[in-house]
Tab-separated table of C-alpha atoms in Angstrom:
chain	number	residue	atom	x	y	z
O	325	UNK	CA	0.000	0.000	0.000
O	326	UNK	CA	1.269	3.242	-1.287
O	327	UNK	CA	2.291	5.350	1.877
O	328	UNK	CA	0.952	9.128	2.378
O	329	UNK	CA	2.782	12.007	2.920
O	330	UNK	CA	2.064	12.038	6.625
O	331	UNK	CA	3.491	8.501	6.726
O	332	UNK	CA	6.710	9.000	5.003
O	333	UNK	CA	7.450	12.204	7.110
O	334	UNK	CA	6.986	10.067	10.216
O	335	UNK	CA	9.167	7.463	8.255
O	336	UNK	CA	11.533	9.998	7.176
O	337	UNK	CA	12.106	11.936	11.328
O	338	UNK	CA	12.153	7.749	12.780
O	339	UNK	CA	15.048	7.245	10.739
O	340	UNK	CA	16.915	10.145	11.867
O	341	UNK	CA	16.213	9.638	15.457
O	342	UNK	CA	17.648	6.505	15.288
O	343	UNK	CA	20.635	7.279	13.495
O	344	UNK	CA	21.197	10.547	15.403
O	345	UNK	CA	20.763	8.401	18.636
O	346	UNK	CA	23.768	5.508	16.980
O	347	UNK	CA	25.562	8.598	16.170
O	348	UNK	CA	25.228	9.854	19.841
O	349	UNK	CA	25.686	6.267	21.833
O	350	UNK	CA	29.284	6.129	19.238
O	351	UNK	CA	30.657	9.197	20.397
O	352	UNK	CA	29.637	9.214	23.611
O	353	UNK	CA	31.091	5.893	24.356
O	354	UNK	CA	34.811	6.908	22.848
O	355	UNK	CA	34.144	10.300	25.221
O	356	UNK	CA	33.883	7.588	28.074
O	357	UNK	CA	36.548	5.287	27.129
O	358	UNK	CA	39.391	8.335	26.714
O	359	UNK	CA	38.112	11.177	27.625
O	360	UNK	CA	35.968	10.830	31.071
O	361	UNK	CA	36.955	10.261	34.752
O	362	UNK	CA	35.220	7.896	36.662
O	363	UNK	CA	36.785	8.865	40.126
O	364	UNK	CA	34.916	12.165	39.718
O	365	UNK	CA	32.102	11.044	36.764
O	366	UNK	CA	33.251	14.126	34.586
O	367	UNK	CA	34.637	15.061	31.750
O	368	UNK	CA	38.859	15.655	31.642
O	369	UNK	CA	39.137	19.489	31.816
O	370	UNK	CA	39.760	21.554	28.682
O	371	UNK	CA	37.780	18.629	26.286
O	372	UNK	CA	35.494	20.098	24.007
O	373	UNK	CA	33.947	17.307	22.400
O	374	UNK	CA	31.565	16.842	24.957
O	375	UNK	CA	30.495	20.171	24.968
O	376	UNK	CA	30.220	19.476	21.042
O	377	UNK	CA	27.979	16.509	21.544
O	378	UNK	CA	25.488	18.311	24.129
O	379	UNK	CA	24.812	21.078	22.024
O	380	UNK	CA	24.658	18.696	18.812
O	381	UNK	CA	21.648	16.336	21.778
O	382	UNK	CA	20.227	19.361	22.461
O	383	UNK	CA	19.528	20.174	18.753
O	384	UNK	CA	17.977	17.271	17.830
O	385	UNK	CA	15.835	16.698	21.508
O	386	UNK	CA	14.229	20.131	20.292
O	387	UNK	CA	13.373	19.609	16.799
O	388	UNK	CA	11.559	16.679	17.727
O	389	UNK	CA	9.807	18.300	20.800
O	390	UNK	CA	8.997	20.794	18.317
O	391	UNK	CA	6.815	18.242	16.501
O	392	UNK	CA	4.081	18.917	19.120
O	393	UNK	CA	3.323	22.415	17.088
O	394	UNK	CA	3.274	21.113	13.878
O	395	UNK	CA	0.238	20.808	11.688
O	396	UNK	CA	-2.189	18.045	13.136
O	397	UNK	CA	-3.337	15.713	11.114
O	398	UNK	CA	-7.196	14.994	10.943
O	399	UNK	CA	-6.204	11.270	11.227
O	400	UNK	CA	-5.146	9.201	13.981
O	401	UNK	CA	-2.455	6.461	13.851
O	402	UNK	CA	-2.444	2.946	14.932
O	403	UNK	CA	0.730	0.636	16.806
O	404	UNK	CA	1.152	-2.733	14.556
O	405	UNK	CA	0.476	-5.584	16.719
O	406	UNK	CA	3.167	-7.922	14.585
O	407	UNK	CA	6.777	-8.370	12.848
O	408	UNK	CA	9.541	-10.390	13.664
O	409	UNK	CA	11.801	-6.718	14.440
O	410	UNK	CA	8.983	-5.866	16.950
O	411	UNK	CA	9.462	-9.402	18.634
O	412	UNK	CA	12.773	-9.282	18.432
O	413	UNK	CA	13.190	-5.925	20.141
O	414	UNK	CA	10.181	-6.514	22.849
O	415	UNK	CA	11.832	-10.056	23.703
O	416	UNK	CA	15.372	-8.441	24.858
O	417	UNK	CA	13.766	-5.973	27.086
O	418	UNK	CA	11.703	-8.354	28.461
O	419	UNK	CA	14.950	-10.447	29.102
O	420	UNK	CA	16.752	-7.689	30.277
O	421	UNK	CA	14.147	-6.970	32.697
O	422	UNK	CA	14.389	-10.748	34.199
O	423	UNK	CA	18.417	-10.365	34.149
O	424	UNK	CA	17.923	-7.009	36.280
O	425	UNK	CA	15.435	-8.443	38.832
O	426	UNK	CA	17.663	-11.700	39.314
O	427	UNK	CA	20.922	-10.203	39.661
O	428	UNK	CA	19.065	-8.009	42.423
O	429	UNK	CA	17.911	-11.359	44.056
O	430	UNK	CA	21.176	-13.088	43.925
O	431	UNK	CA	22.811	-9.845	45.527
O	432	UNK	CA	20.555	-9.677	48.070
O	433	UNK	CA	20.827	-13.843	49.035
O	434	UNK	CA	24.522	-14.058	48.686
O	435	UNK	CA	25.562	-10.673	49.550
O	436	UNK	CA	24.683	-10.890	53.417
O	437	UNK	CA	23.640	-7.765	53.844
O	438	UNK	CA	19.739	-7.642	53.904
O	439	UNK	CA	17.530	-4.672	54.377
O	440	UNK	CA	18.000	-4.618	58.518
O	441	UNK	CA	21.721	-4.058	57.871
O	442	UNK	CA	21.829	-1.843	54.410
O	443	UNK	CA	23.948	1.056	55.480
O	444	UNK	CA	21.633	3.066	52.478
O	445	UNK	CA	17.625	1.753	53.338
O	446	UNK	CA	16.139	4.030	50.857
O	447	UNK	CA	17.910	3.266	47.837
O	448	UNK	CA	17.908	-0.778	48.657
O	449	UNK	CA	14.442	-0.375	49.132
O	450	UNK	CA	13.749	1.565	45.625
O	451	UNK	CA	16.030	-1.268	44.466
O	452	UNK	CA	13.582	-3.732	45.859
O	453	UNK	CA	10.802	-1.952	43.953
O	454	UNK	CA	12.641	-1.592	40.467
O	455	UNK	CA	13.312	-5.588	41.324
O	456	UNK	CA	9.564	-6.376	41.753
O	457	UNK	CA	8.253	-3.816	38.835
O	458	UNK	CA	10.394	-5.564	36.664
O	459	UNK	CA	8.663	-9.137	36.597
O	460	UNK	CA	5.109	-7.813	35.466
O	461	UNK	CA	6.763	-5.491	32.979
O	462	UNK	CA	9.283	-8.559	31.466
O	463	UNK	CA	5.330	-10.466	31.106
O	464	UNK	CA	4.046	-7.209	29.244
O	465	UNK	CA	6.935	-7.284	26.468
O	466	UNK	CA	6.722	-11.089	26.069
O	467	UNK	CA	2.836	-10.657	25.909
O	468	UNK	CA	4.112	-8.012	23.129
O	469	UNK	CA	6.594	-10.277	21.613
O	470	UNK	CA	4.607	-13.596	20.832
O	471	UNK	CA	0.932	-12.443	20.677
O	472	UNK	CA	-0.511	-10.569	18.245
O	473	UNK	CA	-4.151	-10.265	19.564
O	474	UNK	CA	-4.923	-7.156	21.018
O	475	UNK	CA	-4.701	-7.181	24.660
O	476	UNK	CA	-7.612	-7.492	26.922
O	477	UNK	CA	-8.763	-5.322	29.596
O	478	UNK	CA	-6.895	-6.831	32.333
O	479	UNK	CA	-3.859	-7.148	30.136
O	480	UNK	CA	-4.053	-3.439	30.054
O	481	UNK	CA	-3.010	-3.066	32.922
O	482	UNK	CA	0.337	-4.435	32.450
O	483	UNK	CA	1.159	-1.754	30.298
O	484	UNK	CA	2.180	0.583	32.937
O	485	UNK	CA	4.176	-1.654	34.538
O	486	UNK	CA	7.079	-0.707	32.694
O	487	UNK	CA	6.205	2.988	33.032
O	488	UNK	CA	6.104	2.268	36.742
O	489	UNK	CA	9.857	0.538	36.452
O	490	UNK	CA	11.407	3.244	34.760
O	491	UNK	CA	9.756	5.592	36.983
O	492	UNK	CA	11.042	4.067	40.211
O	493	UNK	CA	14.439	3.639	38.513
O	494	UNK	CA	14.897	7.084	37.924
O	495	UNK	CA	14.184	7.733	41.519
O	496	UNK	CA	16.940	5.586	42.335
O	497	UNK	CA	19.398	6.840	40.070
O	498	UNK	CA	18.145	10.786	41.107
O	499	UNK	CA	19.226	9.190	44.693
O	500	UNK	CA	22.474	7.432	44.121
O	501	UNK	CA	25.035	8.915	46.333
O	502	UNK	CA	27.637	6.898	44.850
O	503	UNK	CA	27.988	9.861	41.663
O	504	UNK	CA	28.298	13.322	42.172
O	505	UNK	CA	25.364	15.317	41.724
O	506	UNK	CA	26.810	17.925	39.099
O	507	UNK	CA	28.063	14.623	36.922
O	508	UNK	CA	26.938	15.077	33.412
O	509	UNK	CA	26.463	11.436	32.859
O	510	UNK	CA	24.055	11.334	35.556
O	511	UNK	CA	22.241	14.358	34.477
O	512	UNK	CA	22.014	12.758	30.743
O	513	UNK	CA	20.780	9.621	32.265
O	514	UNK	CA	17.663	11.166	34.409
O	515	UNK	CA	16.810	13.294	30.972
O	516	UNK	CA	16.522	9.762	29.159
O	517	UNK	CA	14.921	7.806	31.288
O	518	UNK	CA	11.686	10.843	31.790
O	519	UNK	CA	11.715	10.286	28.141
O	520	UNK	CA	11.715	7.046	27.928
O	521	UNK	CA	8.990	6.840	30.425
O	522	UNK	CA	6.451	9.415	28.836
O	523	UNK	CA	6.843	7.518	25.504
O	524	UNK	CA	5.699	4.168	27.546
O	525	UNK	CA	3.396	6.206	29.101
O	526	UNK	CA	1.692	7.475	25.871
O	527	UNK	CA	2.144	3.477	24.048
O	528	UNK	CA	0.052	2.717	27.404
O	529	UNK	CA	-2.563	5.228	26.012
O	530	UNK	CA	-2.435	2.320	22.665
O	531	UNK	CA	-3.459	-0.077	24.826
O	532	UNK	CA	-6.060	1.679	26.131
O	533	UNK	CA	-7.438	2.437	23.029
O	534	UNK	CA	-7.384	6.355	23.570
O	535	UNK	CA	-3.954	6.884	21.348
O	536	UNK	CA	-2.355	10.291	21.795
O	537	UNK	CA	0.136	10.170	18.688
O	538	UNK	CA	1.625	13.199	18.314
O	539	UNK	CA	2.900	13.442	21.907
O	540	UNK	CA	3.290	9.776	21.917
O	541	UNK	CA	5.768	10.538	18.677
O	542	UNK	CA	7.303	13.771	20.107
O	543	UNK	CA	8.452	11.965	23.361
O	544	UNK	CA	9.922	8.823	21.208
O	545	UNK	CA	11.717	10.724	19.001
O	546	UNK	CA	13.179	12.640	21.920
O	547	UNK	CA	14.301	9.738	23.835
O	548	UNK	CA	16.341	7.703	20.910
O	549	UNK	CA	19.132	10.560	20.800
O	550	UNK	CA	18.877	10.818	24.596
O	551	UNK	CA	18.752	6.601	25.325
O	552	UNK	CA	21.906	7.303	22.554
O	553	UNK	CA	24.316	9.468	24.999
O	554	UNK	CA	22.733	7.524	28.322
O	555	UNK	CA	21.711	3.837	28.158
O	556	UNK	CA	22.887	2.199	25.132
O	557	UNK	CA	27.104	3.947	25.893
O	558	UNK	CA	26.299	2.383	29.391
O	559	UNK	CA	25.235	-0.744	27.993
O	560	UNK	CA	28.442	-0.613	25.528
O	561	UNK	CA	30.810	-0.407	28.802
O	562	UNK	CA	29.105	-2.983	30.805
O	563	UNK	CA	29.634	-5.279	28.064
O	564	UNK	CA	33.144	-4.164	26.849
O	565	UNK	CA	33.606	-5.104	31.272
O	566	UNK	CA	34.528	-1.528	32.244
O	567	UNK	CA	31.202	-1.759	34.297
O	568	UNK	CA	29.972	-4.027	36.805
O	569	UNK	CA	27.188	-6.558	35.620
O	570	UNK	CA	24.375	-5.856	38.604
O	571	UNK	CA	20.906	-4.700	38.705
O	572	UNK	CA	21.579	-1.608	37.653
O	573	UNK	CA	23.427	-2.498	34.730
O	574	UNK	CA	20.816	-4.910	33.488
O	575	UNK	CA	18.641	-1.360	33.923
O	576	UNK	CA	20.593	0.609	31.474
O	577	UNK	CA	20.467	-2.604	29.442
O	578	UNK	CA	17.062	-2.426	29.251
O	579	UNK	CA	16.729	0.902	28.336
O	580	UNK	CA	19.087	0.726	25.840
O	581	UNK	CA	16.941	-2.116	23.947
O	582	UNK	CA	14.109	0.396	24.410
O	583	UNK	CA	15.817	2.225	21.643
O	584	UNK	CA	15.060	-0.230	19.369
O	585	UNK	CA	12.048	-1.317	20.840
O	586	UNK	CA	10.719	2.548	20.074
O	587	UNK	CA	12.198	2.639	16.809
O	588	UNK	CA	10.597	-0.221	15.536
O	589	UNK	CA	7.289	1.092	17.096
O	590	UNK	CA	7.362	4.138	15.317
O	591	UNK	CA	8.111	2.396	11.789
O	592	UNK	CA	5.059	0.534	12.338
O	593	UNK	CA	2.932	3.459	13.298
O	594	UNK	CA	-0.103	3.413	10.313
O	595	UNK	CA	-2.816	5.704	9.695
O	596	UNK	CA	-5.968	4.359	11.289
O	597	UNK	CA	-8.051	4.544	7.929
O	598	UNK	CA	-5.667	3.332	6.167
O	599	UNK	CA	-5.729	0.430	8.339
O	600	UNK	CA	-9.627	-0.139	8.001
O	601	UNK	CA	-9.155	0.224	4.194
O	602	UNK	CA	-6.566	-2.417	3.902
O	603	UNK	CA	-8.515	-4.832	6.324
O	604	UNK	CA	-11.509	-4.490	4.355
O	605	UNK	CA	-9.641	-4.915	0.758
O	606	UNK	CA	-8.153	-8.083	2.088
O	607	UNK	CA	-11.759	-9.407	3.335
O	608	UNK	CA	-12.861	-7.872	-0.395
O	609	UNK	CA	-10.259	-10.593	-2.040
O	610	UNK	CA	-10.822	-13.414	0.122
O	611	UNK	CA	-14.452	-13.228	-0.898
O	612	UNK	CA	-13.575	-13.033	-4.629
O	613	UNK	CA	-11.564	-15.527	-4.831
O	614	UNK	CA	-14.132	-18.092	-2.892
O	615	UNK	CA	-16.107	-17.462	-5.597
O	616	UNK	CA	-13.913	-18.117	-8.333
O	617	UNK	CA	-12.797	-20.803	-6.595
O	618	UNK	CA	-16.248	-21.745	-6.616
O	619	UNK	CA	-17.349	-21.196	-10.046
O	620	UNK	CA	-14.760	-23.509	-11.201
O	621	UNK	CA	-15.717	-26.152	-9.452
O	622	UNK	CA	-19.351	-25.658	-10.755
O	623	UNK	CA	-17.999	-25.501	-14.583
O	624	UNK	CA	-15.993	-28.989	-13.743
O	625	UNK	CA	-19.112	-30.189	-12.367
Protein backbone atom coordinates (compact mmCIF):
# COMPACT_ATOMS: atom_id res chain seq x y z
CA UNK A 1 0.00 0.00 0.00
CA UNK A 2 1.27 3.24 -1.29
CA UNK A 3 2.29 5.35 1.88
CA UNK A 4 0.95 9.13 2.38
CA UNK A 5 2.78 12.01 2.92
CA UNK A 6 2.06 12.04 6.63
CA UNK A 7 3.49 8.50 6.73
CA UNK A 8 6.71 9.00 5.00
CA UNK A 9 7.45 12.20 7.11
CA UNK A 10 6.99 10.07 10.22
CA UNK A 11 9.17 7.46 8.25
CA UNK A 12 11.53 10.00 7.18
CA UNK A 13 12.11 11.94 11.33
CA UNK A 14 12.15 7.75 12.78
CA UNK A 15 15.05 7.25 10.74
CA UNK A 16 16.92 10.14 11.87
CA UNK A 17 16.21 9.64 15.46
CA UNK A 18 17.65 6.51 15.29
CA UNK A 19 20.63 7.28 13.50
CA UNK A 20 21.20 10.55 15.40
CA UNK A 21 20.76 8.40 18.64
CA UNK A 22 23.77 5.51 16.98
CA UNK A 23 25.56 8.60 16.17
CA UNK A 24 25.23 9.85 19.84
CA UNK A 25 25.69 6.27 21.83
CA UNK A 26 29.28 6.13 19.24
CA UNK A 27 30.66 9.20 20.40
CA UNK A 28 29.64 9.21 23.61
CA UNK A 29 31.09 5.89 24.36
CA UNK A 30 34.81 6.91 22.85
CA UNK A 31 34.14 10.30 25.22
CA UNK A 32 33.88 7.59 28.07
CA UNK A 33 36.55 5.29 27.13
CA UNK A 34 39.39 8.34 26.71
CA UNK A 35 38.11 11.18 27.62
CA UNK A 36 35.97 10.83 31.07
CA UNK A 37 36.96 10.26 34.75
CA UNK A 38 35.22 7.90 36.66
CA UNK A 39 36.78 8.86 40.13
CA UNK A 40 34.92 12.17 39.72
CA UNK A 41 32.10 11.04 36.76
CA UNK A 42 33.25 14.13 34.59
CA UNK A 43 34.64 15.06 31.75
CA UNK A 44 38.86 15.65 31.64
CA UNK A 45 39.14 19.49 31.82
CA UNK A 46 39.76 21.55 28.68
CA UNK A 47 37.78 18.63 26.29
CA UNK A 48 35.49 20.10 24.01
CA UNK A 49 33.95 17.31 22.40
CA UNK A 50 31.57 16.84 24.96
CA UNK A 51 30.49 20.17 24.97
CA UNK A 52 30.22 19.48 21.04
CA UNK A 53 27.98 16.51 21.54
CA UNK A 54 25.49 18.31 24.13
CA UNK A 55 24.81 21.08 22.02
CA UNK A 56 24.66 18.70 18.81
CA UNK A 57 21.65 16.34 21.78
CA UNK A 58 20.23 19.36 22.46
CA UNK A 59 19.53 20.17 18.75
CA UNK A 60 17.98 17.27 17.83
CA UNK A 61 15.84 16.70 21.51
CA UNK A 62 14.23 20.13 20.29
CA UNK A 63 13.37 19.61 16.80
CA UNK A 64 11.56 16.68 17.73
CA UNK A 65 9.81 18.30 20.80
CA UNK A 66 9.00 20.79 18.32
CA UNK A 67 6.82 18.24 16.50
CA UNK A 68 4.08 18.92 19.12
CA UNK A 69 3.32 22.42 17.09
CA UNK A 70 3.27 21.11 13.88
CA UNK A 71 0.24 20.81 11.69
CA UNK A 72 -2.19 18.04 13.14
CA UNK A 73 -3.34 15.71 11.11
CA UNK A 74 -7.20 14.99 10.94
CA UNK A 75 -6.20 11.27 11.23
CA UNK A 76 -5.15 9.20 13.98
CA UNK A 77 -2.45 6.46 13.85
CA UNK A 78 -2.44 2.95 14.93
CA UNK A 79 0.73 0.64 16.81
CA UNK A 80 1.15 -2.73 14.56
CA UNK A 81 0.48 -5.58 16.72
CA UNK A 82 3.17 -7.92 14.59
CA UNK A 83 6.78 -8.37 12.85
CA UNK A 84 9.54 -10.39 13.66
CA UNK A 85 11.80 -6.72 14.44
CA UNK A 86 8.98 -5.87 16.95
CA UNK A 87 9.46 -9.40 18.63
CA UNK A 88 12.77 -9.28 18.43
CA UNK A 89 13.19 -5.92 20.14
CA UNK A 90 10.18 -6.51 22.85
CA UNK A 91 11.83 -10.06 23.70
CA UNK A 92 15.37 -8.44 24.86
CA UNK A 93 13.77 -5.97 27.09
CA UNK A 94 11.70 -8.35 28.46
CA UNK A 95 14.95 -10.45 29.10
CA UNK A 96 16.75 -7.69 30.28
CA UNK A 97 14.15 -6.97 32.70
CA UNK A 98 14.39 -10.75 34.20
CA UNK A 99 18.42 -10.37 34.15
CA UNK A 100 17.92 -7.01 36.28
CA UNK A 101 15.44 -8.44 38.83
CA UNK A 102 17.66 -11.70 39.31
CA UNK A 103 20.92 -10.20 39.66
CA UNK A 104 19.07 -8.01 42.42
CA UNK A 105 17.91 -11.36 44.06
CA UNK A 106 21.18 -13.09 43.92
CA UNK A 107 22.81 -9.85 45.53
CA UNK A 108 20.56 -9.68 48.07
CA UNK A 109 20.83 -13.84 49.03
CA UNK A 110 24.52 -14.06 48.69
CA UNK A 111 25.56 -10.67 49.55
CA UNK A 112 24.68 -10.89 53.42
CA UNK A 113 23.64 -7.77 53.84
CA UNK A 114 19.74 -7.64 53.90
CA UNK A 115 17.53 -4.67 54.38
CA UNK A 116 18.00 -4.62 58.52
CA UNK A 117 21.72 -4.06 57.87
CA UNK A 118 21.83 -1.84 54.41
CA UNK A 119 23.95 1.06 55.48
CA UNK A 120 21.63 3.07 52.48
CA UNK A 121 17.62 1.75 53.34
CA UNK A 122 16.14 4.03 50.86
CA UNK A 123 17.91 3.27 47.84
CA UNK A 124 17.91 -0.78 48.66
CA UNK A 125 14.44 -0.37 49.13
CA UNK A 126 13.75 1.56 45.62
CA UNK A 127 16.03 -1.27 44.47
CA UNK A 128 13.58 -3.73 45.86
CA UNK A 129 10.80 -1.95 43.95
CA UNK A 130 12.64 -1.59 40.47
CA UNK A 131 13.31 -5.59 41.32
CA UNK A 132 9.56 -6.38 41.75
CA UNK A 133 8.25 -3.82 38.83
CA UNK A 134 10.39 -5.56 36.66
CA UNK A 135 8.66 -9.14 36.60
CA UNK A 136 5.11 -7.81 35.47
CA UNK A 137 6.76 -5.49 32.98
CA UNK A 138 9.28 -8.56 31.47
CA UNK A 139 5.33 -10.47 31.11
CA UNK A 140 4.05 -7.21 29.24
CA UNK A 141 6.93 -7.28 26.47
CA UNK A 142 6.72 -11.09 26.07
CA UNK A 143 2.84 -10.66 25.91
CA UNK A 144 4.11 -8.01 23.13
CA UNK A 145 6.59 -10.28 21.61
CA UNK A 146 4.61 -13.60 20.83
CA UNK A 147 0.93 -12.44 20.68
CA UNK A 148 -0.51 -10.57 18.24
CA UNK A 149 -4.15 -10.26 19.56
CA UNK A 150 -4.92 -7.16 21.02
CA UNK A 151 -4.70 -7.18 24.66
CA UNK A 152 -7.61 -7.49 26.92
CA UNK A 153 -8.76 -5.32 29.60
CA UNK A 154 -6.90 -6.83 32.33
CA UNK A 155 -3.86 -7.15 30.14
CA UNK A 156 -4.05 -3.44 30.05
CA UNK A 157 -3.01 -3.07 32.92
CA UNK A 158 0.34 -4.44 32.45
CA UNK A 159 1.16 -1.75 30.30
CA UNK A 160 2.18 0.58 32.94
CA UNK A 161 4.18 -1.65 34.54
CA UNK A 162 7.08 -0.71 32.69
CA UNK A 163 6.21 2.99 33.03
CA UNK A 164 6.10 2.27 36.74
CA UNK A 165 9.86 0.54 36.45
CA UNK A 166 11.41 3.24 34.76
CA UNK A 167 9.76 5.59 36.98
CA UNK A 168 11.04 4.07 40.21
CA UNK A 169 14.44 3.64 38.51
CA UNK A 170 14.90 7.08 37.92
CA UNK A 171 14.18 7.73 41.52
CA UNK A 172 16.94 5.59 42.33
CA UNK A 173 19.40 6.84 40.07
CA UNK A 174 18.15 10.79 41.11
CA UNK A 175 19.23 9.19 44.69
CA UNK A 176 22.47 7.43 44.12
CA UNK A 177 25.03 8.92 46.33
CA UNK A 178 27.64 6.90 44.85
CA UNK A 179 27.99 9.86 41.66
CA UNK A 180 28.30 13.32 42.17
CA UNK A 181 25.36 15.32 41.72
CA UNK A 182 26.81 17.92 39.10
CA UNK A 183 28.06 14.62 36.92
CA UNK A 184 26.94 15.08 33.41
CA UNK A 185 26.46 11.44 32.86
CA UNK A 186 24.06 11.33 35.56
CA UNK A 187 22.24 14.36 34.48
CA UNK A 188 22.01 12.76 30.74
CA UNK A 189 20.78 9.62 32.26
CA UNK A 190 17.66 11.17 34.41
CA UNK A 191 16.81 13.29 30.97
CA UNK A 192 16.52 9.76 29.16
CA UNK A 193 14.92 7.81 31.29
CA UNK A 194 11.69 10.84 31.79
CA UNK A 195 11.72 10.29 28.14
CA UNK A 196 11.72 7.05 27.93
CA UNK A 197 8.99 6.84 30.43
CA UNK A 198 6.45 9.41 28.84
CA UNK A 199 6.84 7.52 25.50
CA UNK A 200 5.70 4.17 27.55
CA UNK A 201 3.40 6.21 29.10
CA UNK A 202 1.69 7.48 25.87
CA UNK A 203 2.14 3.48 24.05
CA UNK A 204 0.05 2.72 27.40
CA UNK A 205 -2.56 5.23 26.01
CA UNK A 206 -2.44 2.32 22.66
CA UNK A 207 -3.46 -0.08 24.83
CA UNK A 208 -6.06 1.68 26.13
CA UNK A 209 -7.44 2.44 23.03
CA UNK A 210 -7.38 6.36 23.57
CA UNK A 211 -3.95 6.88 21.35
CA UNK A 212 -2.35 10.29 21.79
CA UNK A 213 0.14 10.17 18.69
CA UNK A 214 1.62 13.20 18.31
CA UNK A 215 2.90 13.44 21.91
CA UNK A 216 3.29 9.78 21.92
CA UNK A 217 5.77 10.54 18.68
CA UNK A 218 7.30 13.77 20.11
CA UNK A 219 8.45 11.96 23.36
CA UNK A 220 9.92 8.82 21.21
CA UNK A 221 11.72 10.72 19.00
CA UNK A 222 13.18 12.64 21.92
CA UNK A 223 14.30 9.74 23.84
CA UNK A 224 16.34 7.70 20.91
CA UNK A 225 19.13 10.56 20.80
CA UNK A 226 18.88 10.82 24.60
CA UNK A 227 18.75 6.60 25.32
CA UNK A 228 21.91 7.30 22.55
CA UNK A 229 24.32 9.47 25.00
CA UNK A 230 22.73 7.52 28.32
CA UNK A 231 21.71 3.84 28.16
CA UNK A 232 22.89 2.20 25.13
CA UNK A 233 27.10 3.95 25.89
CA UNK A 234 26.30 2.38 29.39
CA UNK A 235 25.24 -0.74 27.99
CA UNK A 236 28.44 -0.61 25.53
CA UNK A 237 30.81 -0.41 28.80
CA UNK A 238 29.11 -2.98 30.80
CA UNK A 239 29.63 -5.28 28.06
CA UNK A 240 33.14 -4.16 26.85
CA UNK A 241 33.61 -5.10 31.27
CA UNK A 242 34.53 -1.53 32.24
CA UNK A 243 31.20 -1.76 34.30
CA UNK A 244 29.97 -4.03 36.81
CA UNK A 245 27.19 -6.56 35.62
CA UNK A 246 24.37 -5.86 38.60
CA UNK A 247 20.91 -4.70 38.70
CA UNK A 248 21.58 -1.61 37.65
CA UNK A 249 23.43 -2.50 34.73
CA UNK A 250 20.82 -4.91 33.49
CA UNK A 251 18.64 -1.36 33.92
CA UNK A 252 20.59 0.61 31.47
CA UNK A 253 20.47 -2.60 29.44
CA UNK A 254 17.06 -2.43 29.25
CA UNK A 255 16.73 0.90 28.34
CA UNK A 256 19.09 0.73 25.84
CA UNK A 257 16.94 -2.12 23.95
CA UNK A 258 14.11 0.40 24.41
CA UNK A 259 15.82 2.22 21.64
CA UNK A 260 15.06 -0.23 19.37
CA UNK A 261 12.05 -1.32 20.84
CA UNK A 262 10.72 2.55 20.07
CA UNK A 263 12.20 2.64 16.81
CA UNK A 264 10.60 -0.22 15.54
CA UNK A 265 7.29 1.09 17.10
CA UNK A 266 7.36 4.14 15.32
CA UNK A 267 8.11 2.40 11.79
CA UNK A 268 5.06 0.53 12.34
CA UNK A 269 2.93 3.46 13.30
CA UNK A 270 -0.10 3.41 10.31
CA UNK A 271 -2.82 5.70 9.70
CA UNK A 272 -5.97 4.36 11.29
CA UNK A 273 -8.05 4.54 7.93
CA UNK A 274 -5.67 3.33 6.17
CA UNK A 275 -5.73 0.43 8.34
CA UNK A 276 -9.63 -0.14 8.00
CA UNK A 277 -9.16 0.22 4.19
CA UNK A 278 -6.57 -2.42 3.90
CA UNK A 279 -8.52 -4.83 6.32
CA UNK A 280 -11.51 -4.49 4.35
CA UNK A 281 -9.64 -4.91 0.76
CA UNK A 282 -8.15 -8.08 2.09
CA UNK A 283 -11.76 -9.41 3.34
CA UNK A 284 -12.86 -7.87 -0.39
CA UNK A 285 -10.26 -10.59 -2.04
CA UNK A 286 -10.82 -13.41 0.12
CA UNK A 287 -14.45 -13.23 -0.90
CA UNK A 288 -13.58 -13.03 -4.63
CA UNK A 289 -11.56 -15.53 -4.83
CA UNK A 290 -14.13 -18.09 -2.89
CA UNK A 291 -16.11 -17.46 -5.60
CA UNK A 292 -13.91 -18.12 -8.33
CA UNK A 293 -12.80 -20.80 -6.60
CA UNK A 294 -16.25 -21.75 -6.62
CA UNK A 295 -17.35 -21.20 -10.05
CA UNK A 296 -14.76 -23.51 -11.20
CA UNK A 297 -15.72 -26.15 -9.45
CA UNK A 298 -19.35 -25.66 -10.75
CA UNK A 299 -18.00 -25.50 -14.58
CA UNK A 300 -15.99 -28.99 -13.74
CA UNK A 301 -19.11 -30.19 -12.37
Amino acid sequence: MKQTGKAKRNTVLTALAAVSALVLAVWQSLLLQSKFDFDTHTYDPGTASPMLMLAVLAVFVLFFLSTLVWKKEKTEETLSRGGVLLSVSASLCGAALLVSCGLFFHTMLFSGLPYAGNPDRAQYALKLASALLAIPSAVYFFRIAFSRQKLSRPAVMLSFAPVAYTAVFLVGVYYDRSIRLNSPVRILDQLALIALMLALLYESRFQMERPNARLYKAFAWSALPLLGVSAIPHAVMMAGGSYAMDASGAGYAFAAFCALYLAVRLFSLSDSEQEEVSIEQTEADAVETEADAGEKDNEQN
